[in-house]
PDB file of C-alpha atoms in Angstrom:
ATOM      1  CA  MET A   1       0.000   0.000   0.000  1.00 75.00           C
ATOM      2  CA  THR A   2       1.276   3.459  -0.947  1.00 90.00           C
ATOM      3  CA  THR A   3      -0.042   6.708   0.533  1.00 95.00           C
ATOM      4  CA  SER A   4       0.507   9.921  -1.412  1.00 96.00           C
ATOM      5  CA  PHE A   5       0.365  13.494  -0.139  1.00 98.00           C
ATOM      6  CA  ALA A   6       2.381  16.719  -0.146  1.00 98.00           C
ATOM      7  CA  ILE A   7       4.020  18.874   2.511  1.00 98.00           C
ATOM      8  CA  SER A   8       3.921  22.601   1.809  1.00 97.00           C
ATOM      9  CA  GLU A   9       5.499  24.129   4.943  1.00 96.00           C
ATOM     10  CA  TRP A  10       7.810  22.890   7.671  1.00 97.00           C
ATOM     11  CA  SER A  11       9.930  24.133  10.560  1.00 96.00           C
ATOM     12  CA  GLY A  12      11.470  22.929  13.785  1.00 95.00           C
ATOM     13  CA  TRP A  13      13.194  23.846  17.022  1.00 95.00           C
ATOM     14  CA  GLN A  14      15.829  21.961  18.990  1.00 93.00           C
ATOM     15  CA  ALA A  15      17.553  22.903  22.234  1.00 92.00           C
ATOM     16  CA  THR A  16      21.197  23.908  22.068  1.00 81.00           C
ATOM     17  CA  PHE A  17      22.469  21.224  24.440  1.00 59.00           C
ATOM     18  CA  SER A  18      21.786  18.368  22.047  1.00 52.00           C
ATOM     19  CA  ASP A  19      24.414  15.668  21.562  1.00 51.00           C
ATOM     20  CA  GLU A  20      23.021  14.955  18.101  1.00 52.00           C
ATOM     21  CA  ALA A  21      24.785  16.321  15.034  1.00 48.00           C
ATOM     22  CA  VAL A  22      22.325  18.465  13.089  1.00 55.00           C
ATOM     23  CA  ASP A  23      23.060  20.089   9.752  1.00 58.00           C
ATOM     24  CA  THR A  24      22.650  23.862   9.578  1.00 65.00           C
ATOM     25  CA  LEU A  25      19.170  24.446   8.176  1.00 79.00           C
ATOM     26  CA  SER A  26      17.242  27.689   7.878  1.00 82.00           C
ATOM     27  CA  GLU A  27      14.045  25.792   8.744  1.00 90.00           C
ATOM     28  CA  LEU A  28      15.484  24.437  12.006  1.00 91.00           C
ATOM     29  CA  THR A  29      16.111  26.812  14.910  1.00 91.00           C
ATOM     30  CA  ILE A  30      18.669  25.677  17.451  1.00 90.00           C
ATOM     31  CA  SER A  31      18.493  27.784  20.609  1.00 91.00           C
ATOM     32  CA  GLU A  32      18.271  27.510  24.378  1.00 91.00           C
ATOM     33  CA  THR A  33      14.503  28.086  24.361  1.00 91.00           C
ATOM     34  CA  PRO A  34      11.854  28.245  21.635  1.00 93.00           C
ATOM     35  CA  ASP A  35      10.881  31.597  20.139  1.00 91.00           C
ATOM     36  CA  VAL A  36       7.808  32.791  22.034  1.00 89.00           C
ATOM     37  CA  ALA A  37       7.405  36.185  20.326  1.00 88.00           C
ATOM     38  CA  MET A  38       4.237  35.053  18.516  1.00 86.00           C
ATOM     39  CA  ILE A  39       2.621  33.644  21.671  1.00 88.00           C
ATOM     40  CA  PRO A  40       0.415  36.172  23.526  1.00 87.00           C
ATOM     41  CA  PRO A  41       1.808  36.907  27.025  1.00 88.00           C
ATOM     42  CA  MET A  42      -1.326  35.673  28.837  1.00 85.00           C
ATOM     43  CA  LEU A  43      -1.047  32.313  27.077  1.00 86.00           C
ATOM     44  CA  ARG A  44       2.735  32.198  27.409  1.00 88.00           C
ATOM     45  CA  ARG A  45       2.557  32.353  31.201  1.00 86.00           C
ATOM     46  CA  ARG A  46       0.378  29.234  31.310  1.00 87.00           C
ATOM     47  CA  LEU A  47       2.675  27.105  29.184  1.00 92.00           C
ATOM     48  CA  SER A  48       5.710  25.054  30.156  1.00 92.00           C
ATOM     49  CA  LEU A  49       8.715  24.471  27.890  1.00 94.00           C
ATOM     50  CA  LEU A  50       6.842  21.773  25.962  1.00 94.00           C
ATOM     51  CA  GLY A  51       3.781  23.982  25.610  1.00 94.00           C
ATOM     52  CA  ARG A  52       5.799  26.952  24.415  1.00 94.00           C
ATOM     53  CA  ALA A  53       7.670  24.843  21.867  1.00 96.00           C
ATOM     54  CA  CYS A  54       4.420  23.345  20.588  1.00 95.00           C
ATOM     55  CA  ALA A  55       2.538  26.657  20.464  1.00 94.00           C
ATOM     56  CA  SER A  56       5.472  28.415  18.787  1.00 94.00           C
ATOM     57  CA  GLU A  57       5.603  25.812  16.020  1.00 96.00           C
ATOM     58  CA  ILE A  58       1.843  25.802  15.453  1.00 94.00           C
ATOM     59  CA  MET A  59       1.597  29.582  15.266  1.00 92.00           C
ATOM     60  CA  LYS A  60       4.343  29.757  12.628  1.00 93.00           C
ATOM     61  CA  HIS A  61       1.985  28.026  10.190  1.00 95.00           C
ATOM     62  CA  LEU A  62      -1.399  29.276  11.379  1.00 91.00           C
ATOM     63  CA  GLU A  63      -2.751  32.187   9.375  1.00 87.00           C
ATOM     64  CA  ASP A  64      -5.081  34.762  10.941  1.00 84.00           C
ATOM     65  CA  GLY A  65      -8.643  33.499  10.918  1.00 84.00           C
ATOM     66  CA  GLU A  66      -7.640  30.097   9.555  1.00 89.00           C
ATOM     67  CA  ASP A  67      -9.429  27.051  10.956  1.00 93.00           C
ATOM     68  CA  ILE A  68      -7.285  24.003  10.180  1.00 95.00           C
ATOM     69  CA  PRO A  69      -7.259  20.434  11.565  1.00 97.00           C
ATOM     70  CA  ILE A  70      -4.285  19.678  13.824  1.00 97.00           C
ATOM     71  CA  VAL A  71      -2.452  16.435  14.593  1.00 98.00           C
ATOM     72  CA  TYR A  72      -0.438  16.684  17.811  1.00 97.00           C
ATOM     73  CA  CYS A  73       1.969  13.958  18.899  1.00 96.00           C
ATOM     74  CA  SER A  74       4.132  13.602  22.001  1.00 95.00           C
ATOM     75  CA  GLN A  75       5.472  10.523  23.751  1.00 92.00           C
ATOM     76  CA  HIS A  76       4.829  11.698  27.312  1.00 91.00           C
ATOM     77  CA  GLY A  77       3.080  15.033  26.850  1.00 92.00           C
ATOM     78  CA  ASP A  78       3.663  17.660  29.533  1.00 92.00           C
ATOM     79  CA  ILE A  79       5.360  15.147  31.829  1.00 91.00           C
ATOM     80  CA  GLU A  80       6.697  17.809  34.231  1.00 91.00           C
ATOM     81  CA  ARG A  81       3.149  18.867  35.082  1.00 91.00           C
ATOM     82  CA  THR A  82       2.083  15.246  35.490  1.00 91.00           C
ATOM     83  CA  LEU A  83       4.942  14.696  37.934  1.00 91.00           C
ATOM     84  CA  LYS A  84       3.935  17.791  39.911  1.00 91.00           C
ATOM     85  CA  VAL A  85       0.375  16.487  40.229  1.00 92.00           C
ATOM     86  CA  LEU A  86       1.640  13.087  41.423  1.00 93.00           C
ATOM     87  CA  THR A  87       4.029  14.745  43.888  1.00 92.00           C
ATOM     88  CA  GLU A  88       1.215  16.853  45.341  1.00 92.00           C
ATOM     89  CA  LEU A  89      -0.925  13.739  45.783  1.00 93.00           C
ATOM     90  CA  VAL A  90       1.906  11.819  47.487  1.00 93.00           C
ATOM     91  CA  ASP A  91       2.529  14.769  49.817  1.00 93.00           C
ATOM     92  CA  HIS A  92      -1.216  14.965  50.603  1.00 92.00           C
ATOM     93  CA  GLN A  93      -1.313  18.512  49.270  1.00 92.00           C
ATOM     94  CA  PRO A  94      -4.111  20.116  47.256  1.00 92.00           C
ATOM     95  CA  VAL A  95      -3.600  19.467  43.552  1.00 91.00           C
ATOM     96  CA  SER A  96      -3.014  22.603  41.509  1.00 89.00           C
ATOM     97  CA  PRO A  97      -5.979  23.033  39.121  1.00 89.00           C
ATOM     98  CA  MET A  98      -3.662  24.505  36.469  1.00 86.00           C
ATOM     99  CA  HIS A  99      -1.201  21.601  36.665  1.00 86.00           C
ATOM    100  CA  PHE A 100      -4.069  19.100  36.614  1.00 89.00           C
ATOM    101  CA  SER A 101      -5.840  20.623  33.610  1.00 88.00           C
ATOM    102  CA  LEU A 102      -2.676  21.200  31.583  1.00 87.00           C
ATOM    103  CA  ALA A 103      -1.302  17.704  32.263  1.00 88.00           C
ATOM    104  CA  VAL A 104      -3.990  16.203  30.009  1.00 91.00           C
ATOM    105  CA  HIS A 105      -2.429  15.007  26.750  1.00 91.00           C
ATOM    106  CA  ASN A 106      -4.471  17.317  24.500  1.00 90.00           C
ATOM    107  CA  ALA A 107      -4.386  20.301  26.853  1.00 92.00           C
ATOM    108  CA  ILE A 108      -1.760  22.358  25.018  1.00 92.00           C
ATOM    109  CA  CYS A 109      -3.668  22.233  21.741  1.00 93.00           C
ATOM    110  CA  GLY A 110      -6.926  22.803  23.600  1.00 92.00           C
ATOM    111  CA  VAL A 111      -5.662  26.002  25.220  1.00 90.00           C
ATOM    112  CA  LEU A 112      -4.213  27.152  21.915  1.00 90.00           C
ATOM    113  CA  SER A 113      -7.459  26.432  20.067  1.00 92.00           C
ATOM    114  CA  ILE A 114      -9.354  28.642  22.508  1.00 90.00           C
ATOM    115  CA  GLN A 115      -6.788  31.420  22.094  1.00 87.00           C
ATOM    116  CA  ALA A 116      -6.879  31.220  18.266  1.00 88.00           C
ATOM    117  CA  GLY A 117     -10.596  30.450  17.927  1.00 90.00           C
ATOM    118  CA  LEU A 118     -10.018  27.085  16.271  1.00 92.00           C
ATOM    119  CA  THR A 119     -12.979  24.745  15.897  1.00 93.00           C
ATOM    120  CA  ALA A 120     -11.523  22.186  13.475  1.00 95.00           C
ATOM    121  CA  ASN A 121     -10.620  18.646  14.494  1.00 94.00           C
ATOM    122  CA  ILE A 122      -7.608  18.138  16.799  1.00 95.00           C
ATOM    123  CA  SER A 123      -6.141  14.626  16.978  1.00 96.00           C
ATOM    124  CA  THR A 124      -3.667  13.812  19.767  1.00 95.00           C
ATOM    125  CA  ILE A 125      -1.337  10.827  19.575  1.00 95.00           C
ATOM    126  CA  ALA A 126       1.149   9.152  21.911  1.00 92.00           C
ATOM    127  CA  ALA A 127       3.250   6.790  19.795  1.00 87.00           C
ATOM    128  CA  GLY A 128       6.490   6.433  21.706  1.00 84.00           C
ATOM    129  CA  GLN A 129       9.609   7.553  19.906  1.00 83.00           C
ATOM    130  CA  GLN A 130       8.378   6.098  16.607  1.00 86.00           C
ATOM    131  CA  SER A 131       5.933   8.925  16.103  1.00 92.00           C
ATOM    132  CA  LEU A 132       6.490  10.082  12.540  1.00 95.00           C
ATOM    133  CA  VAL A 133       4.637   7.314  10.666  1.00 95.00           C
ATOM    134  CA  PRO A 134       1.503   7.460  12.884  1.00 95.00           C
ATOM    135  CA  VAL A 135       1.343  11.243  12.428  1.00 97.00           C
ATOM    136  CA  LEU A 136       1.726  10.999   8.645  1.00 97.00           C
ATOM    137  CA  LEU A 137      -0.966   8.322   8.401  1.00 97.00           C
ATOM    138  CA  GLU A 138      -3.358  10.190  10.698  1.00 97.00           C
ATOM    139  CA  ALA A 139      -2.964  13.411   8.707  1.00 98.00           C
ATOM    140  CA  ALA A 140      -3.343  11.567   5.402  1.00 97.00           C
ATOM    141  CA  GLY A 141      -6.583  10.076   6.698  1.00 97.00           C
ATOM    142  CA  ILE A 142      -7.906  13.527   7.593  1.00 97.00           C
ATOM    143  CA  LEU A 143      -7.111  14.697   4.048  1.00 97.00           C
ATOM    144  CA  LEU A 144      -9.039  11.728   2.659  1.00 96.00           C
ATOM    145  CA  SER A 145     -12.019  12.713   4.804  1.00 95.00           C
ATOM    146  CA  GLY A 146     -12.218  16.062   2.996  1.00 95.00           C
ATOM    147  CA  ALA A 147      -9.789  18.505   4.635  1.00 96.00           C
ATOM    148  CA  ASP A 148      -7.662  20.645   2.322  1.00 95.00           C
ATOM    149  CA  LYS A 149      -4.663  20.623   4.647  1.00 97.00           C
ATOM    150  CA  VAL A 150      -3.594  19.465   8.088  1.00 98.00           C
ATOM    151  CA  LEU A 151      -1.142  21.071  10.519  1.00 98.00           C
ATOM    152  CA  CYS A 152       1.049  18.493  12.293  1.00 98.00           C
ATOM    153  CA  VAL A 153       3.276  18.995  15.323  1.00 97.00           C
ATOM    154  CA  ILE A 154       5.561  16.495  17.078  1.00 97.00           C
ATOM    155  CA  CYS A 155       7.283  17.555  20.295  1.00 96.00           C
ATOM    156  CA  ASP A 156       8.945  16.151  23.394  1.00 95.00           C
ATOM    157  CA  VAL A 157      11.133  17.195  26.303  1.00 93.00           C
ATOM    158  CA  LEU A 158      13.522  15.320  28.566  1.00 92.00           C
ATOM    159  CA  LEU A 159      11.988  12.918  31.033  1.00 92.00           C
ATOM    160  CA  PRO A 160      12.196  14.111  34.658  1.00 90.00           C
ATOM    161  CA  GLU A 161      15.226  12.686  36.417  1.00 88.00           C
ATOM    162  CA  ILE A 162      13.112  10.340  38.540  1.00 90.00           C
ATOM    163  CA  TYR A 163      12.032   8.483  35.376  1.00 88.00           C
ATOM    164  CA  ARG A 164      15.134   8.957  33.232  1.00 87.00           C
ATOM    165  CA  GLU A 165      17.341   6.034  32.223  1.00 86.00           C
ATOM    166  CA  GLU A 166      20.425   5.910  30.034  1.00 81.00           C
ATOM    167  CA  GLN A 167      18.390   4.792  26.995  1.00 80.00           C
ATOM    168  CA  SER A 168      15.566   7.283  27.563  1.00 81.00           C
ATOM    169  CA  LEU A 169      14.612   9.427  24.582  1.00 81.00           C
ATOM    170  CA  PRO A 170      14.686  12.168  23.566  1.00 84.00           C
ATOM    171  CA  LYS A 171      18.082  13.379  24.683  1.00 87.00           C
ATOM    172  CA  THR A 172      17.110  17.000  24.122  1.00 90.00           C
ATOM    173  CA  PRO A 173      13.842  18.972  23.880  1.00 93.00           C
ATOM    174  CA  TYR A 174      12.533  19.510  20.351  1.00 95.00           C
ATOM    175  CA  ALA A 175       9.446  20.372  18.338  1.00 96.00           C
ATOM    176  CA  ILE A 176       8.759  20.096  14.618  1.00 96.00           C
ATOM    177  CA  SER A 177       5.749  21.124  12.583  1.00 97.00           C
ATOM    178  CA  PHE A 178       4.612  20.780   9.000  1.00 98.00           C
ATOM    179  CA  VAL A 179       1.538  21.342   6.852  1.00 98.00           C
ATOM    180  CA  MET A 180       0.292  18.345   4.865  1.00 98.00           C
ATOM    181  CA  THR A 181      -1.812  18.931   1.748  1.00 98.00           C
ATOM    182  CA  ARG A 182      -3.130  16.786  -1.071  1.00 95.00           C
ATOM    183  CA  SER A 183      -0.774  18.076  -3.763  1.00 94.00           C
ATOM    184  CA  ASP A 184       0.534  21.557  -2.897  1.00 95.00           C
ATOM    185  CA  GLY A 185       4.228  21.454  -1.964  1.00 96.00           C
ATOM    186  CA  VAL A 186       6.761  18.630  -1.981  1.00 96.00           C
ATOM    187  CA  ASN A 187       4.927  15.587  -3.355  1.00 97.00           C
ATOM    188  CA  LEU A 188       5.689  12.460  -1.336  1.00 97.00           C
ATOM    189  CA  LEU A 189       4.954   8.747  -1.245  1.00 97.00           C
ATOM    190  CA  LEU A 190       4.818   6.709   1.972  1.00 97.00           C
ATOM    191  CA  GLN A 191       4.984   2.933   1.769  1.00 95.00           C
ATOM    192  CA  GLN A 192       6.038  -0.141   3.724  1.00 92.00           C
ATOM    193  CA  LEU A 193       9.188  -1.948   2.657  1.00 88.00           C
ATOM    194  CA  PRO A 194       9.728  -5.725   2.867  1.00 78.00           C
ATOM    195  CA  LEU A 195      10.194  -7.081   6.395  1.00 68.00           C
ATOM    196  CA  ASP A 196      13.791  -8.057   5.618  1.00 64.00           C
ATOM    197  CA  GLY A 197      14.687  -4.510   4.556  1.00 59.00           C
ATOM    198  CA  ASP A 198      18.001  -2.917   5.479  1.00 63.00           C
ATOM    199  CA  LYS A 199      17.692  -1.119   8.830  1.00 64.00           C
ATOM    200  CA  SER A 200      21.157   0.437   8.740  1.00 65.00           C
ATOM    201  CA  ARG A 201      19.878   3.657   7.136  1.00 71.00           C
ATOM    202  CA  VAL A 202      16.813   4.087   9.343  1.00 77.00           C
ATOM    203  CA  ASN A 203      16.651   7.510  11.023  1.00 68.00           C
ATOM    204  CA  PRO A 204      14.379   7.493  14.092  1.00 68.00           C
ATOM    205  CA  SER A 205      14.456  11.198  14.960  1.00 83.00           C
ATOM    206  CA  PRO A 206      11.492  13.375  13.862  1.00 90.00           C
ATOM    207  CA  ILE A 207      14.068  16.131  13.287  1.00 90.00           C
ATOM    208  CA  SER A 208      15.250  14.049  10.330  1.00 91.00           C
ATOM    209  CA  LEU A 209      12.030  14.947   8.500  1.00 94.00           C
ATOM    210  CA  ILE A 210      13.028  18.633   8.479  1.00 93.00           C
ATOM    211  CA  ALA A 211      16.448  17.771   7.052  1.00 90.00           C
ATOM    212  CA  PHE A 212      14.823  15.527   4.437  1.00 93.00           C
ATOM    213  CA  LEU A 213      12.376  18.209   3.279  1.00 94.00           C
ATOM    214  CA  ALA A 214      14.957  21.015   3.299  1.00 91.00           C
ATOM    215  CA  THR A 215      17.592  19.184   1.252  1.00 88.00           C
ATOM    216  CA  LYS A 216      17.712  17.176  -1.970  1.00 84.00           C
ATOM    217  CA  GLN A 217      17.564  13.890  -0.101  1.00 89.00           C
ATOM    218  CA  THR A 218      15.391  11.483  -2.122  1.00 92.00           C
ATOM    219  CA  GLU A 219      14.174   9.167   0.626  1.00 92.00           C
ATOM    220  CA  LEU A 220      13.823   8.855   4.371  1.00 93.00           C
ATOM    221  CA  LEU A 221      13.618   5.432   6.019  1.00 92.00           C
ATOM    222  CA  ILE A 222      11.584   5.231   9.227  1.00 90.00           C
ATOM    223  CA  GLU A 223      10.949   2.266  11.511  1.00 87.00           C
ATOM    224  CA  HIS A 224       7.573   1.753  13.160  1.00 87.00           C
ATOM    225  CA  ASN A 225       6.379  -1.410  14.913  1.00 85.00           C
ATOM    226  CA  ASN A 226       9.338  -3.380  13.532  1.00 84.00           C
ATOM    227  CA  VAL A 227       8.399  -2.404   9.975  1.00 87.00           C
ATOM    228  CA  ILE A 228      10.497  -0.109   7.792  1.00 90.00           C
ATOM    229  CA  TRP A 229       8.623   2.645   5.985  1.00 93.00           C
ATOM    230  CA  GLN A 230       9.977   4.640   3.084  1.00 94.00           C
ATOM    231  CA  LEU A 231       9.097   8.309   2.631  1.00 95.00           C
ATOM    232  CA  ALA A 232      10.203   9.282  -0.865  1.00 96.00           C
ATOM    233  CA  ARG A 233       9.826  12.203  -3.198  1.00 95.00           C
ATOM    234  CA  ASP A 234       7.278  11.509  -5.920  1.00 89.00           C
TER     235      ASP A 234
END
């Protein structure tokens, strides 16, 4: 099975203390914190690092008055807020209503939708560190249901130290976003490869999508559920 679509816009942010080697790309901002200039101050104060990274990426591609479906994906969501809620419960303290409400997996997009007046569908996904294929398939399905375009965002931060292990991912906070359309932009094909495919060239990081779109790279190999998927230019 082959799924076809296009990606018309893309951008990303990654924290400066990453151990990963990232090519210099105009579409990828590498800085200590995400750019929050486009986020209204009242909203900014309610958001954590993950929320600011997510909101910053979404607002880069959201035009005034535009109502566009969104696919949001994060492995753990706003895990720092979740930990604070659990800590308050363990300490027999009153749970902060703000921490509780914003710890919900779709809370960041929900708050942003209220701020921007969005009423279109918002899908939220938790797909571990193999998030790219589920997001692409979810967005492609929304296009098939009649939407003209879909705004996708994938973001994660470091696990709190209490949960962190040597193999824990990601190693650095990041957020990427892109707009999927039916045919406007870079035309792409997504398909499964044979089960015995070569895994040596598989790139698991969502940041790799930004590098793929911004360069002349012809294909990107992604692993999901022990299956290799090929994202190739059409």
